[in-house]
Coordinates of C-alpha atoms and ligand atoms in Angstrom, one line a residue:
Chain N
M1 CA 0.0 0.0 0.0
R2 CA 1.3 3.5 -0.8
S3 CA 1.5 6.1 1.9
F4 CA -1.3 8.6 2.3
S5 CA -2.5 11.3 4.6
Y6 CA -5.8 11.1 6.5
E7 CA -8.3 13.5 8.0
R8 CA -11.6 13.2 9.7
A9 CA -14.1 15.7 8.3
T10 CA -16.6 17.1 10.8
S11 CA -19.1 18.7 8.4
I12 CA -20.3 18.3 4.9
E13 CA -18.8 21.6 3.9
A14 CA -15.4 20.7 5.3
A15 CA -15.4 17.3 3.5
L16 CA -16.3 19.0 0.2
Q17 CA -13.5 21.6 0.7
A18 CA -11.0 19.0 1.5
A19 CA -11.9 17.1 -1.6
A20 CA -11.7 20.2 -3.7
R21 CA -8.2 21.0 -2.4
N22 CA -6.8 17.6 -3.5
V23 CA -7.8 15.9 -6.7
D24 CA -6.1 12.7 -5.5
A25 CA -8.2 12.5 -2.4
R26 CA -10.9 9.9 -1.7
F27 CA -13.7 9.9 0.8
I28 CA -13.6 6.8 3.0
A29 CA -16.8 5.4 4.6
G30 CA -16.8 1.7 5.6
G31 CA -13.5 1.3 3.8
T32 CA -14.3 -2.3 2.9
N33 CA -13.8 -1.7 -0.9
L34 CA -11.4 1.2 -0.9
L35 CA -8.9 -0.3 1.5
D36 CA -8.9 -3.6 -0.3
L37 CA -8.1 -1.8 -3.6
M38 CA -5.5 0.4 -2.0
K39 CA -3.6 -2.6 -0.7
L40 CA -3.5 -3.9 -4.3
E41 CA -2.5 -0.4 -5.5
I42 CA -5.4 -0.3 -7.8
E43 CA -6.7 2.8 -5.9
K44 CA -3.8 5.1 -5.1
P45 CA -5.2 8.1 -3.2
S46 CA -2.7 10.5 -1.6
H47 CA -5.3 11.6 0.9
L48 CA -8.3 10.1 2.7
I49 CA -11.2 12.1 3.9
D50 CA -13.1 10.1 6.6
V51 CA -16.8 11.0 6.2
N52 CA -18.1 8.8 9.1
G53 CA -18.5 11.8 11.4
L54 CA -20.8 13.8 9.1
G55 CA -24.1 12.8 10.8
L56 CA -25.4 11.2 7.6
D57 CA -26.3 8.0 9.4
T58 CA -30.1 8.3 9.9
I59 CA -33.1 6.8 8.2
E60 CA -36.1 9.2 8.1
K61 CA -39.5 9.6 6.5
S62 CA -39.3 11.9 3.5
P63 CA -41.8 14.7 3.1
E64 CA -43.4 12.8 0.2
G65 CA -44.1 9.8 2.4
G66 CA -41.0 7.8 1.2
L67 CA -37.8 7.1 3.1
R68 CA -34.6 9.1 3.2
I69 CA -31.6 6.9 3.9
G70 CA -28.4 8.6 5.0
A71 CA -25.2 7.9 2.9
L72 CA -23.4 6.5 6.0
V73 CA -26.2 4.2 7.2
R74 CA -24.6 0.8 7.6
N75 CA -25.9 -2.0 5.4
T76 CA -26.8 -4.0 8.5
D77 CA -28.8 -1.2 10.0
L78 CA -30.7 -0.5 6.7
A79 CA -31.5 -4.2 6.3
A80 CA -32.7 -4.4 9.9
D81 CA -34.8 -1.2 9.9
E82 CA -38.4 -1.9 10.8
T83 CA -39.9 0.3 8.0
V84 CA -37.5 -1.1 5.4
R85 CA -38.4 -4.6 6.4
R86 CA -42.1 -3.9 6.3
D87 CA -42.4 -1.6 3.2
Y88 CA -39.3 -2.1 1.2
G89 CA -38.6 -5.8 1.8
L90 CA -36.8 -6.1 -1.5
L91 CA -34.1 -3.8 -0.2
S92 CA -33.6 -5.8 3.0
R93 CA -33.5 -9.0 1.0
A94 CA -30.9 -7.7 -1.4
L95 CA -28.7 -6.3 1.4
V96 CA -28.6 -9.6 3.4
A97 CA -27.9 -11.5 0.2
G98 CA -24.6 -9.5 -0.1
A99 CA -21.2 -9.9 1.4
S100 CA -21.0 -11.2 5.0
G101 CA -22.3 -10.0 8.4
Q102 CA -19.0 -8.4 9.4
L103 CA -18.7 -6.6 6.1
R104 CA -22.3 -5.3 6.2
N105 CA -21.6 -4.0 9.7
K106 CA -19.1 -1.5 8.1
A107 CA -20.4 -1.1 4.5
T108 CA -22.5 2.0 3.9
T109 CA -25.2 3.1 1.5
A110 CA -22.9 5.3 -0.5
G111 CA -19.9 3.0 -0.4
N112 CA -22.1 0.1 -1.6
L113 CA -23.4 2.1 -4.6
L114 CA -19.8 3.0 -5.5
Q115 CA -18.2 -0.3 -5.0
R116 CA -16.1 -1.2 -8.0
T117 CA -16.3 -4.2 -10.3
R118 CA -15.1 -7.7 -9.4
C119 CA -13.8 -8.4 -12.9
P120 CA -10.7 -10.5 -12.4
Y121 CA -8.8 -8.5 -15.0
F122 CA -9.5 -5.3 -13.1
Y123 CA -8.1 -6.9 -9.9
D124 CA -4.9 -8.2 -11.6
P125 CA -2.4 -5.4 -12.3
N126 CA -0.5 -7.7 -14.7
Q127 CA -3.5 -7.7 -17.1
A128 CA -4.7 -5.0 -19.4
C129 CA -7.7 -3.1 -18.1
N130 CA -9.3 0.1 -19.5
K131 CA -10.9 0.7 -16.2
R132 CA -7.7 0.5 -14.2
Q133 CA -5.5 2.1 -16.8
P134 CA -7.5 3.9 -19.5
G135 CA -6.3 3.0 -23.0
S136 CA -4.4 -0.1 -21.9
G137 CA -6.9 -2.5 -23.5
C138 CA -9.1 -5.2 -22.0
S139 CA -7.6 -8.7 -21.3
A140 CA -11.1 -10.1 -20.7
F141 CA -11.6 -10.3 -24.5
G142 CA -10.5 -13.8 -25.3
G143 CA -10.0 -14.5 -21.6
V144 CA -12.2 -16.0 -18.9
T145 CA -15.5 -14.3 -19.1
R146 CA -18.0 -16.5 -17.3
Q147 CA -18.7 -14.0 -14.6
L148 CA -18.7 -10.9 -16.8
G149 CA -21.3 -8.7 -18.5
V150 CA -23.6 -9.8 -21.3
I151 CA -25.5 -6.6 -22.1
G152 CA -24.7 -2.9 -22.5
V153 CA -21.0 -4.1 -22.9
S154 CA -18.5 -2.3 -25.1
E155 CA -15.4 -3.1 -27.1
A156 CA -13.5 -1.5 -24.2
C157 CA -15.0 -3.3 -21.2
L158 CA -17.0 -6.3 -20.2
A159 CA -17.2 -5.6 -16.4
T160 CA -20.3 -5.7 -14.3
Q161 CA -21.4 -3.6 -11.4
P162 CA -21.5 -6.0 -8.5
S163 CA -23.8 -4.4 -5.9
D164 CA -26.9 -6.3 -4.8
M165 CA -28.3 -3.3 -3.0
A166 CA -28.2 -1.2 -6.2
V167 CA -30.4 -3.8 -8.0
A168 CA -33.1 -3.4 -5.4
M169 CA -32.8 0.4 -5.4
R170 CA -33.2 0.4 -9.2
A171 CA -36.4 -1.7 -9.0
L172 CA -37.7 0.6 -6.3
D173 CA -36.9 3.9 -8.2
A174 CA -34.5 5.3 -5.7
V175 CA -32.9 8.8 -6.1
V176 CA -29.3 9.5 -5.1
E177 CA -28.8 12.9 -3.4
T178 CA -25.5 14.6 -3.6
R179 CA -23.6 17.8 -2.8
G180 CA -21.2 19.0 -5.5
A181 CA -17.8 20.6 -4.9
S182 CA -19.4 24.0 -4.9
G183 CA -21.9 22.8 -2.3
A184 CA -24.8 22.6 -4.8
K185 CA -27.4 19.8 -4.2
R186 CA -28.3 17.3 -6.9
S187 CA -30.8 14.5 -7.2
I188 CA -29.9 11.7 -9.6
P189 CA -32.4 9.0 -10.4
I190 CA -30.7 5.6 -9.7
G191 CA -31.2 4.6 -13.4
D192 CA -29.0 7.5 -14.5
F193 CA -26.4 7.1 -11.7
H194 CA -24.3 4.2 -13.0
R195 CA -23.0 4.6 -16.6
L196 CA -22.5 2.0 -19.3
P197 CA -18.8 1.5 -20.1
G198 CA -18.7 2.8 -23.7
D199 CA -15.2 3.9 -24.4
T200 CA -14.7 5.4 -20.9
P201 CA -15.2 2.4 -18.6
H202 CA -13.1 4.2 -15.9
I203 CA -15.9 6.7 -15.5
E204 CA -18.5 4.6 -13.7
T205 CA -21.1 7.0 -12.4
E206 CA -22.5 10.4 -13.0
L207 CA -20.7 11.8 -10.0
E208 CA -18.3 14.7 -10.6
P209 CA -14.9 14.8 -9.0
G210 CA -15.2 15.7 -5.3
E211 CA -19.0 15.2 -5.3
L212 CA -20.3 13.7 -2.0
I213 CA -23.3 11.4 -1.8
T214 CA -25.5 12.5 1.2
G215 CA -28.3 10.0 0.9
V216 CA -30.7 7.9 -1.1
V217 CA -34.4 8.6 -1.2
L218 CA -37.0 5.9 -1.8
P219 CA -40.4 6.9 -3.1
P220 CA -43.5 6.1 -1.0
P221 CA -44.1 2.3 -0.5
V222 CA -45.5 0.5 -3.6
G223 CA -46.6 -2.7 -1.8
G224 CA -46.7 -5.9 -3.9
K225 CA -44.7 -9.0 -3.3
Q226 CA -41.0 -7.9 -3.0
I227 CA -38.5 -10.6 -3.9
Y228 CA -34.7 -10.7 -4.4
R229 CA -33.4 -13.9 -5.9
K230 CA -29.6 -14.2 -6.3
V231 CA -28.0 -17.1 -8.2
R232 CA -24.3 -17.7 -7.3
D233 CA -21.7 -20.4 -7.3
R234 CA -21.9 -20.8 -3.5
A235 CA -25.0 -20.4 -1.4
S236 CA -23.5 -17.6 0.8
Y237 CA -20.7 -15.1 0.7
A238 CA -20.4 -14.9 -3.1
F239 CA -21.2 -12.3 -5.8
A240 CA -24.1 -12.9 -8.1
L241 CA -23.9 -14.6 -11.4
V242 CA -27.4 -13.3 -12.0
S243 CA -29.8 -11.7 -9.6
V244 CA -33.4 -10.5 -10.0
G245 CA -35.0 -7.9 -7.8
A246 CA -38.7 -7.5 -8.3
V247 CA -41.9 -5.9 -7.0
I248 CA -44.8 -8.0 -8.3
H249 CA -48.3 -6.6 -7.9
P250 CA -51.5 -8.7 -7.5
D251 CA -52.6 -7.8 -11.1
G252 CA -49.4 -9.3 -12.5
S253 CA -47.7 -6.0 -13.2
G254 CA -44.4 -5.1 -11.6
Q255 CA -40.9 -3.6 -11.5
V256 CA -37.9 -5.7 -12.3
A257 CA -34.2 -5.1 -12.2
V258 CA -31.4 -7.5 -12.9
G259 CA -27.9 -7.8 -11.4
G260 CA -24.7 -9.5 -12.6
V261 CA -25.3 -8.9 -16.3
A262 CA -24.2 -5.3 -17.0
H263 CA -22.2 -2.3 -15.9
K264 CA -25.3 -1.1 -14.0
P265 CA -28.4 -2.6 -12.5
W266 CA -30.2 -3.6 -15.7
R267 CA -33.8 -2.5 -16.0
V268 CA -35.9 -1.8 -19.1
E269 CA -39.2 -0.3 -18.2
D270 CA -40.7 -1.1 -21.6
A271 CA -40.1 -4.8 -21.0
E272 CA -42.3 -4.7 -17.9
T273 CA -45.4 -4.4 -20.0
E274 CA -44.6 -8.0 -21.1
L275 CA -44.5 -9.2 -17.5
S276 CA -48.1 -10.5 -17.4
K277 CA -47.2 -12.8 -20.3
G278 CA -44.6 -14.5 -18.3
A279 CA -40.8 -14.7 -17.8
R280 CA -40.0 -15.7 -21.3
A281 CA -41.8 -12.8 -22.9
M282 CA -40.4 -10.3 -20.5
S283 CA -36.8 -11.4 -20.5
A284 CA -36.8 -11.5 -24.4
V285 CA -37.4 -7.8 -24.4
L286 CA -35.3 -7.1 -21.3
M287 CA -32.2 -8.8 -22.7
E288 CA -32.7 -7.7 -26.3
G289 CA -29.4 -6.6 -27.9
A290 CA -27.3 -8.7 -25.4
R291 CA -23.8 -9.6 -26.6
P292 CA -22.7 -12.5 -24.5
T293 CA -19.5 -14.6 -25.0
E294 CA -19.5 -18.3 -25.5
Q295 CA -18.6 -18.6 -21.8
N296 CA -21.3 -16.4 -20.4
K297 CA -24.3 -16.8 -22.7
F298 CA -25.8 -19.1 -20.0
K299 CA -26.6 -15.8 -18.2
I300 CA -29.3 -15.0 -20.8
S301 CA -31.3 -18.2 -20.0
L302 CA -30.4 -17.8 -16.3
V303 CA -32.1 -14.4 -16.3
E304 CA -35.3 -15.9 -17.7
R305 CA -35.3 -18.9 -15.3
T306 CA -34.5 -16.7 -12.3
L307 CA -37.4 -14.4 -13.3
E308 CA -39.6 -17.4 -13.7
A309 CA -38.7 -18.5 -10.2
V310 CA -39.5 -15.0 -8.9
L311 CA -42.9 -15.0 -10.5
K312 CA -43.7 -18.4 -9.1
E313 CA -42.7 -17.2 -5.6
A314 CA -44.9 -14.2 -6.1
R315 CA -47.9 -16.4 -6.8
E316 CA -47.4 -18.4 -3.6
Chain T
M1 CA -12.7 -8.5 16.0
I2 CA -15.6 -6.8 17.8
V3 CA -15.7 -3.0 17.7
D4 CA -18.3 -1.2 19.8
G5 CA -20.2 -4.5 20.1
R6 CA -20.1 -5.3 16.4
R7 CA -18.0 -7.8 14.5
I8 CA -15.9 -6.3 11.6
N9 CA -13.0 -7.4 9.5
S10 CA -9.8 -6.0 11.1
C11 CA -8.0 -6.1 7.7
L12 CA -10.5 -3.7 6.1
T13 CA -10.4 -0.8 8.5
L14 CA -7.7 1.6 9.7
A15 CA -6.7 1.9 13.3
V16 CA -6.8 5.7 13.0
M17 CA -10.5 5.5 12.3
H18 CA -11.2 3.9 15.7
E19 CA -10.0 6.5 18.2
G20 CA -12.0 6.0 21.4
D21 CA -13.8 2.9 20.2
A22 CA -14.1 -0.2 22.4
I23 CA -12.2 -3.0 20.7
T24 CA -12.3 -6.6 21.7
T25 CA -10.1 -9.3 20.2
I26 CA -9.8 -13.0 21.2
E27 CA -7.3 -11.9 23.9
G28 CA -10.1 -9.9 25.6
L29 CA -12.6 -12.8 26.0
G30 CA -11.0 -15.2 28.4
E31 CA -7.6 -16.6 29.5
P32 CA -6.1 -20.0 30.3
G33 CA -7.9 -21.3 33.3
N34 CA -10.8 -18.9 32.9
L35 CA -12.1 -19.4 29.3
H36 CA -15.1 -17.7 27.9
P37 CA -17.9 -20.3 27.5
I38 CA -17.6 -20.0 23.7
Q39 CA -13.9 -20.7 23.9
A40 CA -14.5 -23.7 26.1
A41 CA -17.2 -24.9 23.7
F42 CA -14.7 -24.8 20.7
I43 CA -12.4 -27.0 22.7
K44 CA -15.2 -29.4 23.8
H45 CA -16.5 -29.8 20.2
D46 CA -13.1 -29.8 18.4
G47 CA -14.0 -26.6 16.6
F48 CA -10.6 -26.2 15.0
Q49 CA -7.6 -28.0 13.6
C50 CA -4.7 -25.7 12.8
G51 CA -6.3 -22.9 14.8
Y52 CA -5.5 -20.1 12.3
C53 CA -9.1 -19.0 11.8
T54 CA -10.2 -19.7 15.4
P55 CA -9.8 -16.2 16.9
G56 CA -12.0 -14.8 14.2
Q57 CA -14.5 -17.7 14.4
I58 CA -14.9 -17.2 18.1
C59 CA -15.3 -13.4 18.0
S60 CA -17.7 -13.8 15.1
S61 CA -19.8 -16.4 16.8
L62 CA -20.3 -14.3 19.9
A63 CA -21.5 -11.4 17.7
V64 CA -23.7 -13.8 15.6
I65 CA -25.7 -14.8 18.7
E66 CA -26.1 -11.1 19.6
E67 CA -27.2 -10.2 16.1
I68 CA -29.9 -12.8 16.2
N69 CA -31.0 -11.7 19.6
A70 CA -31.1 -8.1 18.3
N71 CA -33.5 -9.3 15.6
I72 CA -31.2 -8.5 12.6
P73 CA -32.3 -10.5 9.6
S74 CA -30.2 -12.7 7.4
H75 CA -30.4 -14.3 4.0
V76 CA -32.2 -17.4 5.4
T77 CA -34.7 -15.5 7.6
K78 CA -38.1 -16.6 6.4
N79 CA -40.3 -13.7 7.4
L80 CA -38.7 -10.3 7.7
T81 CA -41.3 -9.0 10.0
D82 CA -41.1 -11.8 12.6
Q83 CA -38.6 -12.0 15.4
V84 CA -35.5 -13.8 14.1
A85 CA -35.2 -17.3 15.6
I86 CA -31.9 -18.9 16.7
T87 CA -31.6 -22.0 14.4
A88 CA -28.7 -24.0 13.0
A89 CA -29.5 -22.6 9.5
E90 CA -29.3 -19.0 10.8
I91 CA -26.0 -19.7 12.5
R92 CA -24.5 -21.4 9.4
E93 CA -25.5 -18.5 7.1
R94 CA -24.2 -15.8 9.4
M95 CA -20.9 -17.6 9.9
S96 CA -20.3 -17.7 6.1
G97 CA -17.9 -14.8 6.2
N98 CA -15.4 -16.8 8.4
L99 CA -13.6 -19.3 6.2
C100 CA -11.8 -22.3 7.7
R101 CA -9.3 -23.9 5.4
C102 CA -9.1 -27.0 7.6
G103 CA -12.9 -27.4 7.2
A104 CA -13.8 -27.6 10.8
Y105 CA -17.2 -26.2 10.0
S106 CA -19.5 -28.8 11.4
N107 CA -17.7 -28.8 14.8
I108 CA -17.7 -25.0 14.8
L109 CA -21.5 -25.1 14.3
D110 CA -21.8 -27.7 17.2
A111 CA -19.8 -25.4 19.5
I112 CA -21.9 -22.3 18.7
S113 CA -25.1 -24.2 18.9
D114 CA -24.1 -25.6 22.3
V115 CA -23.6 -22.1 23.7
A116 CA -26.7 -20.7 21.9
G117 CA -28.8 -23.6 23.2
V118 CA -30.0 -24.9 19.8
K119 CA -29.8 -28.3 18.2
A120 CA -27.2 -28.3 15.5
Ligands
FAD401 C1 -15.1 -10.4 0.6 C2 -16.2 -9.5 0.1 C3 -17.4 -9.9 -0.4 C4 -18.4 -9.1 -0.8 N1 -19.6 -9.5 -1.3 C5 -20.5 -8.7 -1.8 C6 -21.7 -9.2 -2.3 O1 -22.0 -10.4 -2.4 N2 -22.6 -8.3 -2.8 C7 -22.4 -6.9 -2.7 O2 -23.3 -6.1 -3.1 N3 -21.3 -6.4 -2.2 C8 -20.3 -7.3 -1.7 N4 -19.1 -6.8 -1.3 C9 -18.8 -5.4 -1.4 C10 -19.3 -4.5 -0.2 O3 -20.7 -4.5 -0.3 C11 -18.7 -3.2 -0.4 O4 -17.3 -3.3 -0.1 C12 -19.3 -2.1 0.5 O5 -20.7 -2.0 0.3 C13 -18.6 -0.8 0.3 O6 -19.1 0.2 1.2 P1 -18.0 1.0 2.1 O7 -18.8 2.0 2.9 O8 -17.2 0.1 2.9 O9 -17.2 1.8 1.0 P2 -15.8 2.4 1.0 O10 -14.8 1.3 0.7 O11 -15.5 3.3 2.2 O12 -15.9 3.3 -0.3 C14 -16.1 2.8 -1.6 C15 -16.0 4.0 -2.6 O13 -17.1 4.9 -2.4 C16 -16.6 6.2 -2.1 N5 -17.4 6.8 -1.1 C17 -17.8 6.3 0.1 N6 -18.7 7.1 0.7 C18 -18.9 8.1 -0.2 C19 -19.8 9.3 -0.2 N7 -20.6 9.5 0.9 N8 -19.8 10.1 -1.2 C20 -19.0 9.9 -2.3 N9 -18.1 8.9 -2.4 C21 -18.1 8.0 -1.3 C22 -15.1 6.0 -1.7 O14 -14.3 7.1 -2.0 C23 -14.7 4.7 -2.5 O15 -14.3 5.1 -3.8 C24 -18.1 -7.7 -0.8 C25 -16.9 -7.2 -0.3 C26 -16.0 -8.0 0.2 C27 -14.7 -7.5 0.7
FES402 S1 -8.8 -24.4 12.0 FE1 -7.3 -24.3 10.4 S2 -8.2 -22.7 9.2 FE2 -9.8 -23.1 10.5

């Protein structure tokens, strides 16, 4: 790990100013992704700004009747919150399907959204990776791609966004709230927050340099059966091959987002009109334009089957 | 290790971020001749072989029992709005973040179940 300096910010303004002073600085929240990447020297910040003391760790009712989740709320606390369990069960389910108990005790709402890909070529500094080193190429092409993306991929990058929580938030129409370097507030719908790789896979979200996430807002509860189904190589403590987060209403309509297939939680609102016709009809539209490799084309049928299982559970 | 009552991974945090926090490691639980019940249970049930993972397994198990008592749900919790029950399935799922290369898992589960008062 390279040496770095560290400070504990005591207000949002101080954190923003510290970030503006040093373009190499990073905010640190739970640290469970950033420190891992710093040890591997994939992330090389010269300065860390600890944002744990900003008071952004509460869950409150929003004026619209939804829920405002602070950026520093721990994944454990969010999953265990009484209102979340009752009204946004999908979110609780997605959270407890991710990582481990000890990691969720540290991991935060903002850090989880910003966690970086688990693509093995990103993690191995001996391999070419346009995300790690823009312009160096992508060793995943012609390599081992079983875990990697199948839709929305580009010539430059096959990586997926690995967050379970983000899939639930996408299906629930969450909005990410931020403060920019100038202090200005922004609200970014979760569907616009993560970007597709295109030819700039190192730019993963809409955040500007030095922009701080302050919270995530969920709209008022939508009811329905809320289900998160994660398919992985091991029953616990493993990232998703494919996951489906869904809200299914009694009339058969619903909201569906898919994880493990793209550089962002994958949701196609137009595909949801097909939902009442069944999993095959909906996933045909949802996965239209997919460009899988020989090794990961199984993910296309796995999406359909996982959605089928979700619809079956919703009928029970 | 256990920080302010919660288990976390010591390798993924910085000491400087924990000024003033209460930190408990295996050394803080018991000592020879005066073992913590969970330490004694690991010995009774042969919950280890090489012992490399054991400090983490023991700290984690204590916190797992408390997480269940505090009604924190897990991936195997059936109904999110019911009080979480202490069962072997709950313990197994919650311990998945502690790997044991020797594969002492079933005896680790026996040791925790013994202390938690459930049938493994
Ligand atoms: C072994 C292991 C297994 C895992 N398994 C899963 C899994 O199955 N599913 C899953 O979803 N996740 C999994 N994870 C990832 C885990 O969920 C993330 O590491 C965690 O959510 C990151 O949150 P954090 O608060 O620790 O982030 P940090 O490491 O503190 O930060 C991550 C990034 O976010 C930035 N950041 C943090 N807070 C803010 C803010 N307020 N504003 C702007 N930027 C900010 C940081 O600068 C950094 O770039 C796993 C992790 C590990 C180590
Ligand atoms: S006892 Fe050897 S690793 Fe667990």
